[in-house]
């Protein structure tokens, strides 16, 4: 079974930018689509993974697998099945097709 056959969902990757209002100084967040219909696989991380991981990865609730691709340089989020996730880390999995794992935290 190939890795690509395991990619059973699609996701949308959005870059995040911040703009400051001149009159109030309030920051507004804007989202811009970076990639759509990206084949992926979402997995909930086990409690033991979160307990023994580095502090940056302890808050990651999910792992997202996809083929290696360019990602936004600044902050970005992932949307899967209308649920928003913030990206807290990534790991290159290597392999023939150069795969990527993104560590996600669900935004509530």
Short mmCIF file of C-alpha atoms in Angstrom, two decimals:
data_model
loop_
_atom_site.label_atom_id
_atom_site.label_comp_id
_atom_site.label_asym_id
_atom_site.label_seq_id
_atom_site.Cartn_x
_atom_site.Cartn_y
_atom_site.Cartn_z
CA UNK A 1 0.00 0.00 0.00
CA UNK A 2 1.44 3.37 -0.96
CA UNK A 3 1.48 6.43 1.27
CA UNK A 4 -0.76 8.34 -1.13
CA UNK A 5 -3.57 5.78 -0.76
CA UNK A 6 -3.62 6.55 2.98
CA UNK A 7 -4.42 10.22 2.34
CA UNK A 8 -8.17 9.91 2.85
CA UNK A 9 -9.11 13.58 3.44
CA UNK A 10 -8.49 16.95 1.87
CA UNK A 11 -7.52 20.13 3.67
CA UNK A 12 -7.14 23.81 3.02
CA UNK A 13 -4.01 25.70 4.09
CA UNK A 14 -4.43 29.40 4.87
CA UNK A 15 -1.73 31.94 5.61
CA UNK A 16 -2.37 34.32 8.49
CA UNK A 17 -1.49 37.99 8.46
CA UNK A 18 -2.00 40.69 11.03
CA UNK A 19 -3.02 44.25 10.33
CA UNK A 20 -3.10 47.07 12.87
CA UNK A 21 -5.88 49.67 12.68
CA UNK A 22 -4.34 53.15 12.52
CA UNK A 23 -6.93 54.89 14.67
CA UNK A 24 -7.35 52.30 17.46
CA UNK A 25 -4.20 50.19 17.30
CA UNK A 26 -6.36 47.05 17.34
CA UNK A 27 -4.95 44.06 15.47
CA UNK A 28 -7.11 42.33 12.90
CA UNK A 29 -6.33 38.85 11.61
CA UNK A 30 -6.83 38.07 7.94
CA UNK A 31 -6.70 34.64 6.31
CA UNK A 32 -5.66 34.00 2.72
CA UNK A 33 -5.97 30.66 0.95
CA UNK A 34 -2.50 29.29 0.23
CA UNK A 35 -3.54 25.82 -1.02
CA UNK A 36 -6.89 24.05 -1.40
CA UNK A 37 -7.95 20.41 -1.74
CA UNK A 38 -4.62 19.13 -0.43
CA UNK A 39 -4.73 15.32 0.08
CA UNK A 40 -3.96 14.51 3.72
CA UNK A 41 -4.55 12.15 6.64
CA UNK A 42 -5.50 13.41 10.12
CA UNK A 43 -4.68 11.44 13.26
CA UNK A 44 -5.46 12.24 16.90
CA UNK A 45 -2.29 12.11 18.99
CA UNK A 46 -2.24 9.74 21.98
CA UNK A 47 -1.89 11.12 25.50
CA UNK A 48 1.52 9.45 25.87
CA UNK A 49 2.79 11.19 22.73
CA UNK A 50 1.78 14.51 24.20
CA UNK A 51 3.16 13.74 27.65
CA UNK A 52 6.65 12.79 26.52
CA UNK A 53 7.05 15.18 23.61
CA UNK A 54 8.96 18.44 23.66
CA UNK A 55 7.08 21.44 25.11
CA UNK A 56 6.31 22.78 21.62
CA UNK A 57 4.64 19.50 20.64
CA UNK A 58 2.86 18.78 23.94
CA UNK A 59 -0.04 21.02 22.99
CA UNK A 60 -0.45 19.40 19.56
CA UNK A 61 -3.71 17.44 19.59
CA UNK A 62 -3.43 16.02 16.07
CA UNK A 63 -0.88 14.96 13.47
CA UNK A 64 -1.51 15.70 9.80
CA UNK A 65 0.30 13.74 7.10
CA UNK A 66 0.72 15.03 3.55
CA UNK A 67 3.20 15.04 0.70
CA UNK A 68 6.03 17.56 0.94
CA UNK A 69 4.98 20.95 -0.40
CA UNK A 70 5.79 24.63 -0.04
CA UNK A 71 4.19 26.14 3.05
CA UNK A 72 3.55 29.77 4.00
CA UNK A 73 6.59 31.54 5.48
CA UNK A 74 4.58 33.17 8.26
CA UNK A 75 1.88 31.74 10.53
CA UNK A 76 -0.71 29.51 8.92
CA UNK A 77 -3.67 27.34 9.79
CA UNK A 78 -5.22 24.19 8.35
CA UNK A 79 -8.94 23.60 7.82
CA UNK A 80 -10.27 20.03 7.65
CA UNK A 81 -14.00 19.24 7.58
CA UNK A 82 -14.78 22.87 8.62
CA UNK A 83 -12.58 22.54 11.75
CA UNK A 84 -9.69 24.98 12.20
CA UNK A 85 -6.27 23.87 13.41
CA UNK A 86 -3.22 25.96 14.19
CA UNK A 87 0.18 24.54 13.25
CA UNK A 88 2.56 24.15 16.20
CA UNK A 89 5.36 22.23 14.47
CA UNK A 90 6.38 20.09 11.55
CA UNK A 91 8.55 17.09 10.83
CA UNK A 92 9.96 15.96 7.49
CA UNK A 93 9.34 12.22 7.13
CA UNK A 94 11.64 11.75 4.16
CA UNK A 95 10.85 8.76 2.00
CA UNK A 96 10.63 8.42 -1.74
CA UNK A 97 7.89 11.01 -2.15
CA UNK A 98 9.20 13.28 0.59
CA UNK A 99 6.40 13.34 3.11
CA UNK A 100 5.58 15.82 5.83
CA UNK A 101 3.89 15.65 9.24
CA UNK A 102 2.33 18.80 10.65
CA UNK A 103 1.54 18.93 14.36
CA UNK A 104 -1.77 20.68 14.92
CA UNK A 105 -3.75 22.12 17.79
CA UNK A 106 -7.50 22.31 17.33
CA UNK A 107 -8.87 25.84 17.58
CA UNK A 108 -12.05 25.93 19.59
#
